[in-house]
Short mmCIF file of C-alpha atoms in Angstrom, two decimals:
data_model
loop_
_atom_site.label_atom_id
_atom_site.label_comp_id
_atom_site.label_asym_id
_atom_site.label_seq_id
_atom_site.Cartn_x
_atom_site.Cartn_y
_atom_site.Cartn_z
CA MET A 16 -29.24 32.11 -33.56
CA ASN A 17 -32.98 33.25 -32.78
CA PRO A 18 -33.15 33.40 -28.98
CA GLU A 19 -36.39 32.61 -28.84
CA GLN A 20 -35.56 29.17 -30.84
CA PRO A 21 -35.20 26.22 -28.17
CA THR A 22 -32.04 24.57 -28.07
CA PRO A 23 -31.87 21.20 -29.57
CA GLU A 24 -31.48 18.61 -27.02
CA PRO A 25 -27.97 17.25 -27.13
CA THR A 26 -28.21 14.06 -29.13
CA GLU A 27 -25.23 11.40 -29.87
CA PRO A 28 -23.16 11.59 -32.94
CA VAL A 29 -24.60 9.63 -35.70
CA GLU A 30 -22.33 7.21 -36.26
CA VAL A 31 -22.68 6.58 -32.70
CA GLN A 32 -26.48 6.20 -32.96
CA ALA A 33 -25.62 3.39 -36.07
CA ALA A 34 -23.33 1.57 -34.48
CA ALA A 35 -26.01 1.32 -31.20
CA ARG A 36 -28.84 0.06 -34.03
CA ALA A 37 -26.02 -2.25 -35.27
CA LEU A 38 -25.22 -3.40 -31.99
CA PRO A 39 -27.81 -3.53 -29.63
CA SER A 40 -26.24 -6.65 -27.60
CA VAL A 41 -22.74 -5.00 -27.34
CA PRO A 42 -22.16 -4.12 -23.22
CA ARG A 43 -21.29 -0.29 -23.16
CA PRO A 44 -17.86 0.45 -21.71
CA ARG A 45 -18.55 0.76 -17.72
CA ALA A 46 -15.92 0.94 -15.00
CA GLY A 47 -12.93 -1.46 -14.99
CA TRP A 48 -12.87 -1.73 -18.49
CA LEU A 49 -9.54 -1.00 -19.43
CA GLU A 50 -9.76 2.36 -22.25
CA ILE A 51 -7.28 0.88 -25.22
CA GLU A 52 -5.41 3.92 -26.53
CA PRO A 53 -1.92 4.91 -28.09
CA MET A 54 0.86 4.72 -25.94
CA GLU A 55 2.81 8.77 -25.91
CA GLY A 56 5.75 8.03 -27.11
CA PRO A 57 8.06 5.00 -27.57
CA ALA A 58 7.40 2.14 -25.55
CA THR A 59 11.11 2.59 -23.26
CA PHE A 60 11.06 1.12 -19.79
CA GLY A 61 9.54 3.74 -18.25
CA ASN A 62 6.70 4.71 -20.37
CA VAL A 63 5.76 1.21 -20.16
CA THR A 64 6.35 1.48 -16.16
CA GLU A 65 4.48 4.42 -16.20
CA ALA A 66 1.37 2.55 -18.30
CA LEU A 67 1.56 -0.29 -16.26
CA LEU A 68 0.45 1.90 -12.84
CA ARG A 69 -1.67 4.53 -14.98
CA ARG A 70 -3.08 3.05 -18.50
CA PRO A 71 -2.32 -0.34 -19.02
CA GLY A 72 -5.12 -0.01 -21.87
CA ARG A 73 -2.37 1.90 -23.82
CA LEU A 74 -0.26 -1.83 -23.44
CA LEU A 75 -3.03 -3.69 -25.06
CA HIS A 76 -2.80 -1.03 -27.73
CA LYS A 77 1.12 -1.02 -27.96
CA GLY A 78 1.03 -5.26 -28.03
CA SER A 79 -1.25 -5.06 -31.32
CA HIS A 80 1.34 -3.18 -32.50
CA SER A 81 4.49 -3.89 -31.61
CA GLY A 82 4.51 -7.38 -30.39
CA ILE A 83 7.83 -8.56 -29.30
CA GLY A 84 9.70 -5.32 -28.35
CA LEU A 85 6.73 -4.83 -25.61
CA SER A 86 6.89 -8.32 -24.22
CA GLY A 87 10.74 -7.50 -23.79
CA LYS A 88 10.15 -4.72 -21.97
CA LEU A 89 7.70 -6.29 -19.64
CA ILE A 90 10.01 -8.86 -19.03
CA LEU A 91 12.71 -6.89 -18.11
CA VAL A 92 10.18 -4.88 -15.26
CA ALA A 93 8.87 -8.24 -14.13
CA ALA A 94 12.86 -9.81 -13.42
CA VAL A 95 13.88 -6.45 -12.68
CA SER A 96 11.13 -6.14 -9.72
CA LEU A 97 11.65 -9.78 -8.80
CA ALA A 98 15.61 -9.85 -8.34
CA VAL A 99 15.42 -6.42 -5.80
CA PHE A 100 12.54 -8.21 -4.29
CA GLY A 101 14.26 -11.74 -3.72
CA LEU A 102 17.85 -9.65 -3.37
CA ILE A 103 16.07 -8.15 -0.11
CA LEU A 104 14.10 -11.50 0.92
CA GLY A 105 17.76 -13.33 0.88
CA THR A 106 19.11 -10.49 3.34
CA TYR A 107 16.77 -12.30 6.08
CA SER A 108 19.10 -15.35 6.07
CA GLY A 109 22.28 -13.42 3.86
CA GLY A 110 25.08 -16.20 2.20
CA VAL A 111 23.92 -18.43 -0.39
CA GLN A 112 20.47 -16.51 0.16
CA LEU A 113 21.31 -13.69 -1.75
CA TRP A 114 21.40 -15.02 -5.29
CA ALA A 115 19.22 -18.36 -4.46
CA ALA A 116 16.19 -16.38 -3.45
CA PRO A 117 16.46 -13.98 -6.14
CA LEU A 118 16.91 -16.68 -8.66
CA LYS A 119 14.22 -18.68 -7.17
CA LEU A 120 11.39 -16.26 -7.48
CA ILE A 121 12.09 -15.56 -11.33
CA LEU A 122 12.23 -19.58 -11.95
CA GLY A 123 9.01 -20.13 -9.79
CA MET A 124 7.04 -16.93 -11.50
CA THR A 125 8.41 -17.94 -14.94
CA VAL A 126 7.56 -21.64 -14.37
CA ALA A 127 3.89 -21.00 -12.98
CA SER A 128 2.99 -18.22 -15.61
CA LEU A 129 4.06 -21.30 -18.59
CA ILE A 130 2.26 -24.07 -17.07
CA CYS A 131 -0.88 -21.50 -16.31
CA PHE A 132 -0.58 -20.38 -20.00
CA PRO A 133 -3.03 -23.01 -21.46
CA SER A 134 -5.69 -22.59 -19.09
CA LEU A 135 -5.77 -18.87 -19.30
CA TYR A 136 -6.57 -19.76 -23.10
CA ILE A 137 -9.37 -21.54 -22.30
CA PHE A 138 -10.96 -20.28 -19.87
CA SER A 139 -10.77 -16.39 -20.93
CA ALA A 140 -12.15 -18.25 -24.07
CA MET A 141 -15.33 -19.61 -22.33
CA ASP A 142 -15.61 -15.72 -21.20
CA GLY A 143 -16.13 -14.97 -24.80
CA LEU A 144 -12.95 -13.39 -24.85
CA GLU A 145 -11.39 -13.89 -28.52
CA ALA A 146 -8.00 -13.01 -28.49
CA ARG A 147 -5.28 -14.39 -30.17
CA PRO A 148 -2.20 -16.17 -28.18
CA ALA A 149 -0.18 -13.41 -28.25
CA GLN A 150 -2.41 -10.46 -26.63
CA LEU A 151 -2.99 -13.22 -24.25
CA ALA A 152 0.47 -13.30 -23.35
CA THR A 153 0.86 -9.93 -23.30
CA LEU A 154 -1.85 -9.49 -20.93
CA LEU A 155 -0.27 -12.01 -18.60
CA LEU A 156 3.22 -10.51 -18.64
CA ALA A 157 1.63 -7.00 -17.99
CA THR A 158 0.06 -9.17 -14.92
CA ILE A 159 3.07 -10.20 -13.77
CA ALA A 160 5.41 -7.00 -14.42
CA LEU A 161 2.35 -5.26 -11.89
CA THR A 162 2.60 -7.56 -9.53
CA ALA A 163 6.35 -7.65 -9.23
CA LEU A 164 6.30 -3.89 -9.56
CA LEU A 165 4.42 -3.47 -6.89
CA LEU A 166 6.57 -6.45 -4.29
CA LEU A 167 9.55 -4.07 -5.87
CA GLY A 168 7.21 -1.03 -3.78
CA PHE A 169 6.61 -3.66 -0.93
CA ALA A 170 10.39 -4.09 -0.87
CA PRO A 171 11.73 -1.21 1.43
CA VAL A 172 8.89 -2.71 4.09
CA VAL A 173 10.10 -6.38 4.04
CA TRP A 174 13.61 -5.04 4.47
CA VAL A 175 12.60 -3.40 7.96
CA PHE A 176 11.43 -6.41 8.97
CA CYS A 177 13.87 -8.61 7.35
CA VAL A 178 16.60 -7.62 9.64
CA SER A 179 14.63 -6.87 12.78
CA THR A 180 12.54 -9.88 12.85
CA GLU A 181 13.47 -13.98 13.71
CA SER A 182 10.18 -15.31 13.28
CA LEU A 183 10.01 -17.21 10.00
CA PRO A 184 6.43 -17.84 9.76
CA PHE A 185 6.04 -13.56 10.00
CA ILE A 186 8.25 -12.67 7.09
CA GLY A 187 6.78 -15.99 5.02
CA THR A 188 3.19 -14.28 6.22
CA LEU A 189 3.82 -10.57 5.83
CA VAL A 190 5.09 -11.64 1.82
CA VAL A 191 2.67 -13.68 0.86
CA ILE A 192 0.13 -10.98 1.53
CA PHE A 193 2.14 -8.65 -0.54
CA TRP A 194 2.10 -10.98 -2.94
CA LEU A 195 -1.77 -11.33 -2.96
CA ILE A 196 -2.02 -7.67 -2.95
CA GLY A 197 0.10 -7.19 -5.81
CA LEU A 198 -1.80 -9.82 -7.27
CA TYR A 199 -5.24 -8.02 -6.81
CA PHE A 200 -3.76 -5.26 -8.85
CA GLY A 201 -2.07 -7.58 -11.27
CA ARG A 202 -5.34 -9.79 -12.22
CA ARG A 203 -7.39 -6.01 -12.78
CA ILE A 204 -5.67 -5.72 -15.85
CA LEU A 205 -6.56 -9.41 -17.02
CA SER A 206 -9.95 -8.59 -16.24
CA GLY A 207 -10.47 -5.20 -17.85
CA ALA A 208 -8.31 -5.94 -20.46
CA ALA A 209 -11.21 -9.04 -21.18
CA GLY A 210 -13.89 -6.37 -20.54
CA ALA A 211 -12.59 -3.76 -23.06
CA LEU A 212 -11.56 -7.37 -25.85
CA GLY A 213 -15.36 -8.14 -25.64
CA ALA A 214 -15.94 -11.23 -23.00
CA ARG A 215 -19.01 -11.58 -22.29
CA SER A 216 -17.70 -11.57 -18.53
CA SER A 217 -14.76 -11.93 -16.45
CA GLY A 218 -15.67 -15.23 -13.72
CA PHE A 219 -13.61 -17.47 -15.32
CA ILE A 220 -10.03 -15.30 -15.61
CA ARG A 221 -11.17 -14.78 -11.71
CA LEU A 222 -10.94 -18.72 -11.41
CA TRP A 223 -8.26 -19.23 -13.40
CA VAL A 224 -6.36 -15.98 -11.25
CA VAL A 225 -7.75 -18.28 -8.01
CA ILE A 226 -5.60 -21.45 -9.34
CA PHE A 227 -2.52 -19.65 -10.59
CA THR A 228 -2.88 -18.15 -7.25
CA ILE A 229 -2.64 -21.93 -5.69
CA VAL A 230 0.09 -23.08 -8.26
CA ALA A 231 2.75 -20.03 -7.81
CA LEU A 232 2.24 -20.58 -3.76
CA GLN A 233 2.96 -24.15 -5.08
CA MET A 234 6.09 -23.16 -6.85
CA GLY A 235 7.06 -20.83 -3.91
CA THR A 236 7.12 -24.56 -1.32
CA SER A 237 8.52 -26.81 -3.97
CA LEU A 238 11.84 -24.09 -4.63
CA ARG A 239 11.89 -23.73 -0.96
CA PRO A 240 13.79 -22.36 0.96
CA LEU A 241 12.69 -18.95 -0.62
CA ILE A 242 13.33 -17.14 3.12
CA GLY A 243 15.91 -19.02 5.41
CA THR A 244 18.09 -21.40 5.12
CA ALA A 245 18.60 -25.31 4.06
CA ASP A 246 21.18 -27.83 3.15
CA THR A 247 20.45 -28.54 0.04
CA PHE A 248 19.52 -25.71 -2.81
CA LEU A 249 16.34 -27.53 -3.87
CA PRO A 250 13.84 -29.32 -0.81
CA THR A 251 14.60 -33.67 -0.86
CA GLU A 252 11.01 -34.03 0.17
CA LYS A 253 7.64 -32.86 -1.31
CA ARG A 254 4.84 -31.03 0.19
CA PHE A 255 1.74 -29.16 -0.21
CA PHE A 256 2.32 -25.84 0.65
CA LEU A 257 -0.38 -25.83 3.33
CA GLN A 258 1.31 -28.46 5.19
CA HIS A 259 4.47 -26.56 5.01
CA TRP A 260 2.90 -23.66 6.38
CA ALA A 261 1.22 -25.67 9.07
CA GLU A 262 4.57 -27.05 10.47
CA GLN A 263 6.29 -23.96 9.94
CA ILE A 264 4.07 -22.14 12.38
CA THR A 265 3.74 -24.99 14.34
CA ASP A 266 7.73 -25.63 14.63
CA GLU A 267 7.91 -21.71 15.74
CA GLU A 268 5.41 -22.06 18.54
CA MET B 29 -12.10 35.62 0.45
CA GLU B 30 -8.19 36.17 0.54
CA GLN B 31 -6.70 34.84 -2.50
CA VAL B 32 -4.23 31.79 -2.18
CA ASN B 33 -0.49 32.93 -2.62
CA THR B 34 1.49 29.54 -2.49
CA ARG B 35 4.61 31.49 -3.78
CA SER B 36 4.74 33.20 -0.22
CA GLY B 37 6.95 32.62 2.00
CA TRP B 38 7.38 29.43 4.35
CA GLY B 39 5.01 31.53 6.84
CA GLY B 40 2.29 31.57 4.35
CA LYS B 41 2.52 28.36 3.37
CA LEU B 42 2.22 26.97 6.61
CA ARG B 43 -0.84 29.36 7.05
CA LEU B 44 -2.17 27.66 4.01
CA LEU B 45 -1.94 24.45 5.65
CA ALA B 46 -2.94 25.43 8.62
CA ARG B 47 -6.50 26.17 6.83
CA GLY B 48 -6.22 23.09 5.34
CA ASP B 49 -8.98 24.52 2.76
CA ALA B 50 -8.51 21.80 0.23
CA GLN B 51 -8.94 23.29 -3.32
CA GLU B 52 -6.36 25.66 -1.81
CA LEU B 53 -3.84 22.68 -0.76
CA ALA B 54 -4.87 20.85 -4.48
CA THR B 55 -3.81 23.38 -6.38
CA TRP B 56 -0.76 24.27 -4.17
CA LEU B 57 0.30 19.97 -5.17
CA ARG B 58 -0.42 21.27 -8.74
CA GLU B 59 2.43 23.08 -8.99
CA PRO B 60 6.57 22.40 -9.58
CA LEU B 61 7.84 21.34 -6.45
CA GLY B 62 10.36 24.40 -4.98
CA ARG B 63 12.49 24.76 -2.64
CA GLY B 64 10.06 26.44 -0.68
CA THR B 65 6.90 24.13 -0.91
CA ALA B 66 10.07 21.78 0.62
CA GLY B 67 11.38 23.44 2.91
CA ALA B 68 7.78 24.57 4.82
CA LEU B 69 6.90 21.42 4.74
CA VAL B 70 9.76 19.88 6.02
CA ALA B 71 10.22 22.67 8.36
CA ALA B 72 7.11 22.15 9.91
CA ILE B 73 7.77 18.33 10.56
CA VAL B 74 10.85 19.04 11.99
CA GLY B 75 9.81 21.80 14.74
CA GLY B 76 6.73 20.64 14.93
CA CYS B 77 7.80 16.68 16.27
CA ALA B 78 10.97 17.82 18.05
CA LEU B 79 9.40 20.80 20.37
CA TYR B 80 6.73 17.94 20.75
CA GLY B 81 9.46 14.81 21.10
CA PHE B 82 11.51 16.96 23.56
CA ALA B 83 8.06 18.09 26.02
CA LEU B 84 7.76 14.18 26.08
CA GLY B 85 11.37 12.98 26.99
CA PHE B 86 11.73 15.90 29.30
CA TRP B 87 9.79 14.30 31.89
CA ARG B 88 12.02 11.75 32.31
CA ALA B 89 15.46 13.49 31.84
CA PRO B 90 16.46 16.69 29.64
CA LEU B 91 18.68 14.66 27.77
CA GLN B 92 15.70 11.94 26.70
CA GLY B 93 13.90 15.33 25.59
CA LEU B 94 16.82 15.88 23.00
CA PHE B 95 16.91 12.24 22.41
CA VAL B 96 12.84 11.97 21.28
CA ALA B 97 12.91 15.52 19.15
CA ILE B 98 15.90 14.54 17.38
CA LYS B 99 14.33 10.32 17.08
CA LEU B 100 10.62 11.82 16.31
CA PRO B 101 10.94 14.12 13.12
CA GLY B 102 13.60 10.87 11.87
CA LEU B 103 10.56 8.33 12.44
CA VAL B 104 8.47 10.75 10.49
CA PHE B 105 10.60 10.90 7.85
CA LEU B 106 11.77 6.87 8.04
CA THR B 107 8.21 5.87 7.70
CA LEU B 108 7.98 7.74 3.93
CA LEU B 109 11.00 7.06 2.77
CA VAL B 110 10.13 3.30 3.55
CA ASN B 111 6.22 3.45 2.12
CA GLY B 112 7.47 6.48 -0.55
CA GLY B 113 7.82 4.35 -3.61
CA ILE B 114 4.72 1.74 -2.73
CA ASN B 115 2.46 4.41 -1.77
CA GLY B 116 3.19 6.36 -5.14
CA MET B 117 2.45 3.38 -6.83
CA LEU B 118 -0.58 2.37 -5.14
CA GLY B 119 -1.35 6.11 -5.55
CA GLN B 120 -1.77 5.62 -9.44
CA LEU B 121 -3.32 2.37 -9.94
CA LEU B 122 -6.40 3.69 -7.45
CA GLY B 123 -6.43 6.38 -10.09
CA THR B 124 -5.50 9.42 -8.31
CA GLY B 125 -3.64 10.56 -11.19
CA MET B 126 -0.70 11.94 -8.82
CA THR B 127 2.87 11.48 -9.85
CA PHE B 128 5.12 10.03 -7.24
CA ARG B 129 6.08 13.60 -6.75
CA GLN B 130 2.87 14.76 -5.41
CA THR B 131 2.29 11.34 -3.71
CA VAL B 132 5.07 12.39 -1.36
CA VAL B 133 4.18 15.99 -1.20
CA CYS B 134 0.73 14.61 -0.10
CA CYS B 135 2.04 12.65 2.59
CA LEU B 136 4.31 15.44 3.88
CA MET B 137 1.47 18.02 4.11
CA SER B 138 -0.38 15.77 5.90
CA PHE B 139 2.11 14.65 8.32
CA ALA B 140 3.16 18.18 8.54
CA THR B 141 -0.21 19.14 9.22
CA PHE B 142 0.07 16.74 12.12
CA ALA B 143 3.28 18.11 13.22
CA LEU B 144 1.74 21.53 13.63
CA LEU B 145 -0.81 20.35 15.43
CA VAL B 146 1.53 18.39 18.15
CA GLY B 147 4.42 21.09 18.28
CA SER B 148 1.31 23.90 18.82
CA LEU B 149 -0.14 21.30 21.89
CA SER B 150 3.70 21.05 23.07
CA PRO B 151 4.00 24.58 25.67
CA ILE B 152 1.13 23.03 27.41
CA VAL B 153 2.68 19.59 27.39
CA LEU B 154 5.93 20.75 28.66
CA LEU B 155 4.47 22.98 31.53
CA TRP B 156 2.59 19.81 32.75
CA VAL B 157 5.47 18.02 32.62
CA LEU B 158 7.14 20.89 34.63
CA ASP B 159 4.29 20.31 37.19
CA ALA B 160 4.76 16.80 36.88
CA PRO B 161 6.19 14.98 40.15
CA ASP B 162 9.78 13.30 40.19
CA PRO B 163 9.66 10.04 38.26
CA LEU B 164 11.20 8.03 40.61
CA GLY B 165 9.18 9.24 43.65
CA PRO B 166 5.72 7.51 45.02
CA ASP B 167 3.44 9.19 42.75
CA GLY B 168 5.87 8.84 39.55
CA ARG B 169 4.36 5.71 38.46
CA VAL B 170 0.75 6.64 38.32
CA TRP B 171 1.23 9.96 36.55
CA TYR B 172 3.68 7.94 34.21
CA LEU B 173 0.34 5.93 33.33
CA HIS B 174 -2.10 9.51 33.08
CA PHE B 175 0.86 11.30 30.61
CA LEU B 176 0.99 8.19 28.49
CA LEU B 177 -2.94 8.13 28.36
CA ALA B 178 -3.36 11.61 27.52
CA ASN B 179 -0.38 12.14 25.05
CA THR B 180 -1.70 8.72 22.89
CA ALA B 181 -5.25 11.03 22.77
CA ILE B 182 -3.47 14.33 21.22
CA ILE B 183 -1.53 11.76 18.95
CA ALA B 184 -4.85 9.81 17.73
CA MET B 185 -6.67 13.12 17.85
CA ALA B 186 -3.83 14.77 15.48
CA GLY B 187 -3.41 11.90 13.46
CA VAL B 188 -7.51 11.59 12.47
CA ILE B 189 -7.55 15.57 11.90
CA ALA B 190 -4.33 15.23 9.59
CA ASN B 191 -5.57 12.05 7.63
CA PHE B 192 -9.20 13.92 7.61
CA LYS B 193 -7.63 16.83 6.01
CA LEU B 194 -5.11 14.71 3.84
CA LEU B 195 -9.06 13.23 2.53
CA ARG B 196 -10.50 16.00 1.54
CA LEU B 197 -6.99 16.87 -0.05
CA ILE B 198 -7.05 14.04 -2.24
CA GLY B 199 -10.63 14.23 -2.96
CA ALA B 200 -10.09 17.51 -4.31
CA PHE B 201 -7.17 16.48 -6.37
CA THR B 202 -8.80 13.82 -8.32
CA GLY B 203 -12.76 15.20 -7.59
CA SER B 204 -13.84 11.58 -6.81
CA PRO B 205 -14.49 11.03 -2.76
CA SER B 206 -14.51 6.82 -3.35
CA ILE B 207 -10.78 6.84 -5.28
CA ALA B 208 -9.97 9.82 -1.94
CA ARG B 209 -11.28 6.55 0.39
CA ARG B 210 -9.66 4.13 -1.10
CA THR B 211 -6.20 5.80 -1.49
CA LEU B 212 -6.24 7.05 1.80
CA PHE B 213 -7.30 3.79 3.37
CA ALA B 214 -3.90 2.30 1.36
CA TRP B 215 -1.94 5.02 2.33
CA LEU B 216 -2.78 4.81 6.00
CA ALA B 217 -2.53 1.30 6.83
CA GLY B 218 0.71 1.11 4.67
CA ASN B 219 2.00 3.86 7.07
CA LEU B 220 0.48 2.59 10.38
CA PHE B 221 1.82 -0.91 9.73
CA VAL B 222 5.55 0.53 9.03
CA GLY B 223 5.04 3.62 11.97
CA ALA B 224 4.56 1.25 14.22
CA GLN B 225 7.66 -0.92 13.55
CA LEU B 226 9.86 1.14 13.44
CA SER B 227 8.37 3.07 16.29
CA PHE B 228 9.05 -0.05 18.51
CA LEU B 229 12.66 -0.15 17.17
CA PHE B 230 13.44 3.67 17.68
CA ARG B 231 12.07 3.68 21.56
CA PRO B 232 11.63 4.77 24.23
CA PHE B 233 9.58 7.89 23.17
CA PHE B 234 8.19 8.35 26.50
CA GLY B 235 11.34 6.93 28.70
CA ASN B 236 9.85 4.18 31.15
CA PRO B 237 10.83 5.35 34.64
CA ARG B 238 12.36 2.26 35.92
CA LEU B 239 14.49 2.01 32.13
CA PRO B 240 17.74 4.19 31.77
CA VAL B 241 18.06 6.90 29.72
CA GLU B 242 19.21 6.35 26.13
CA PHE B 243 18.76 6.88 22.71
CA LEU B 244 17.71 3.49 21.75
CA ARG B 245 17.50 0.40 23.99
CA PRO B 246 20.00 -1.72 23.75
CA ASN B 247 20.07 -4.22 20.08
CA PRO B 248 17.71 -1.82 18.57
CA LEU B 249 17.10 -4.03 15.46
CA ASP B 250 15.71 -7.33 17.61
CA GLY B 251 12.37 -7.11 17.82
CA ASN B 252 8.70 -7.28 16.54
CA PHE B 253 6.40 -4.69 16.87
CA TYR B 254 3.07 -7.49 15.96
CA GLN B 255 5.09 -10.28 17.99
CA THR B 256 5.58 -8.73 21.21
CA VAL B 257 1.75 -7.11 20.76
CA TRP B 258 0.78 -10.72 20.57
CA TYR B 259 3.00 -12.31 22.85
CA MET B 260 1.51 -9.64 25.64
CA PHE B 261 -2.11 -10.28 24.13
CA SER B 262 -1.44 -14.52 25.40
CA GLU B 263 0.19 -13.29 28.14
CA SER B 264 -2.67 -11.49 29.35
CA VAL B 265 -5.90 -14.12 27.97
CA GLY B 266 -3.90 -16.85 29.60
CA GLY B 267 -5.99 -20.28 29.30
CA ALA B 268 -8.09 -18.46 26.70
CA GLY B 269 -5.34 -17.80 24.22
CA PRO B 270 -6.12 -21.41 22.10
CA LEU B 271 -9.51 -20.78 22.12
CA LEU B 272 -9.15 -16.87 20.46
CA ILE B 273 -6.69 -18.11 17.79
CA GLU B 274 -9.74 -21.25 16.60
CA LEU B 275 -12.15 -18.33 16.61
CA LEU B 276 -9.72 -16.08 14.46
CA PRO B 277 -10.61 -17.33 11.25
CA VAL B 278 -14.14 -16.65 12.11
CA PRO B 279 -14.14 -12.69 12.04
CA VAL B 280 -11.37 -12.77 9.44
CA GLY B 281 -14.04 -14.73 7.68
CA LEU B 282 -16.91 -12.63 7.43
CA ALA B 283 -14.23 -9.65 6.75
CA ILE B 284 -13.36 -11.36 3.45
CA ALA B 285 -16.91 -12.02 3.04
CA TYR B 286 -18.01 -9.11 3.16
CA PHE B 287 -15.24 -7.44 0.84
CA LEU B 288 -16.13 -10.19 -1.79
CA ALA B 289 -19.81 -9.55 -1.54
CA GLU B 290 -19.42 -5.36 -2.15
CA HIS B 291 -16.36 -6.19 -4.64
CA PHE B 292 -19.15 -8.17 -6.58
CA LYS B 293 -21.69 -5.57 -6.25
CA ARG B 294 -20.11 -3.67 -7.92
CA SER B 295 -18.79 -5.18 -10.66
CA THR B 296 -21.86 -6.91 -11.49
CA PRO B 297 -23.20 -6.18 -15.52
CA PRO B 298 -25.95 -4.10 -15.30
CA SER B 299 -28.66 -5.48 -17.40
CA PRO B 300 -28.48 -4.70 -21.09
CA SER B 301 -30.72 -1.98 -21.96
CA ARG B 302 -32.57 -2.32 -25.41
CA VAL B 303 -31.98 0.45 -27.75
CA HIS B 304 -34.97 1.84 -29.35
CA GLU B 305 -35.12 2.82 -32.80
CA PRO B 306 -35.35 6.85 -32.78
#
């Protein structure tokens, strides 16, 4: 190259320029959006767990190619994590709660997910997301699996307090805080995937997350006791979760 | 500049740790975990915390010093054990790119720095204790309060320095100050939350002169640090307690509002820029 010849300005590839001309209104990828990329290796338990934590975009890519197998792995991750977390919660009271708490946690999360799925489909469509129900189901499963995985990570902390604390409201508050932290990170998968799949915004999806949170908290109250003991396996009296919490705190004082 | 050799013995590794150069430590962190690395970090924590723990408990009685020398390193390792899983998950979720092993080594490095600092100050604390009045004597109570205050300051100082080094290390590893800040906040919050409860269960550390010398208090697994602090707070404010409880939602609400505002400010999409024809 002639050293006196000026170096040409670096330009974008021709394909990118053409795409930009053809789709001038498509927003460019930004922070928080998932990078959809192929998964390295098969969708094993370990690979799925790693993808959940580090590269959730790989799940989306894998989901569009191998649906059922991946969904099964995500369900397994969520079920095992919730079962272990439930077992730890059960150690607070022992006895029946050792198996009842894991069962109720898994049941509650399953029912909450199923009854909230139609609204997720509608709300995501209102955000401009054109995803098939199967894709959305994978996303929802990934959200639940990540939330459950984080609860599993918090399980030793909960255990430390379960063995040393008698206060039911304290343990309850701790669990709700940990669950909300898990859901916060789980929500990032939904919003990030929505952005990557062409959603105009994620406002309605965030609103759906609020609705899902309320439903899940109510489910925890409807299936009580998750912590502590009761005469019956399921409650005989119907209550709103805020009313139930207020009564528990008042009783403690 | 002296070339770092992380394959040197424990002494070399601990010098590297004490020097705290973030880039060198990040290079060390990327290397496979060998016996040398684990051994050096564990030795630093056991040695530093045991020496400092002995000095803390020695004023009450030599036996109490021995007990605290065993319990203080145990407290560090138990905190790491309880929080290891969630720290690793949060590290990955927040984008550090660290594996679980690297997360654990990173936290071990931070605790080892803390241990080196307090361990290096332990001879001073020990000399101070040797020059102290009798715990059950007339001046014992005042001296005990001074001792508590000074050692709280020492622990706080060592904690701040160790976490500052940890922040720089995460920053050098990830190349992103914002990821480093978020990760440090998450790890620190978890470690403080669990560490406070575990230290409450493993008390006594300082050894109140009015209480007997013992390894653990009777019924050690019976109690909650946060509830105890709350009861003490309620007792101290007396009639103002209910009013404070009613006012509590105000700062909490403001904090949540600030967090949400910051969150939405960051996530507001930029206005789509028009692409001009070339």
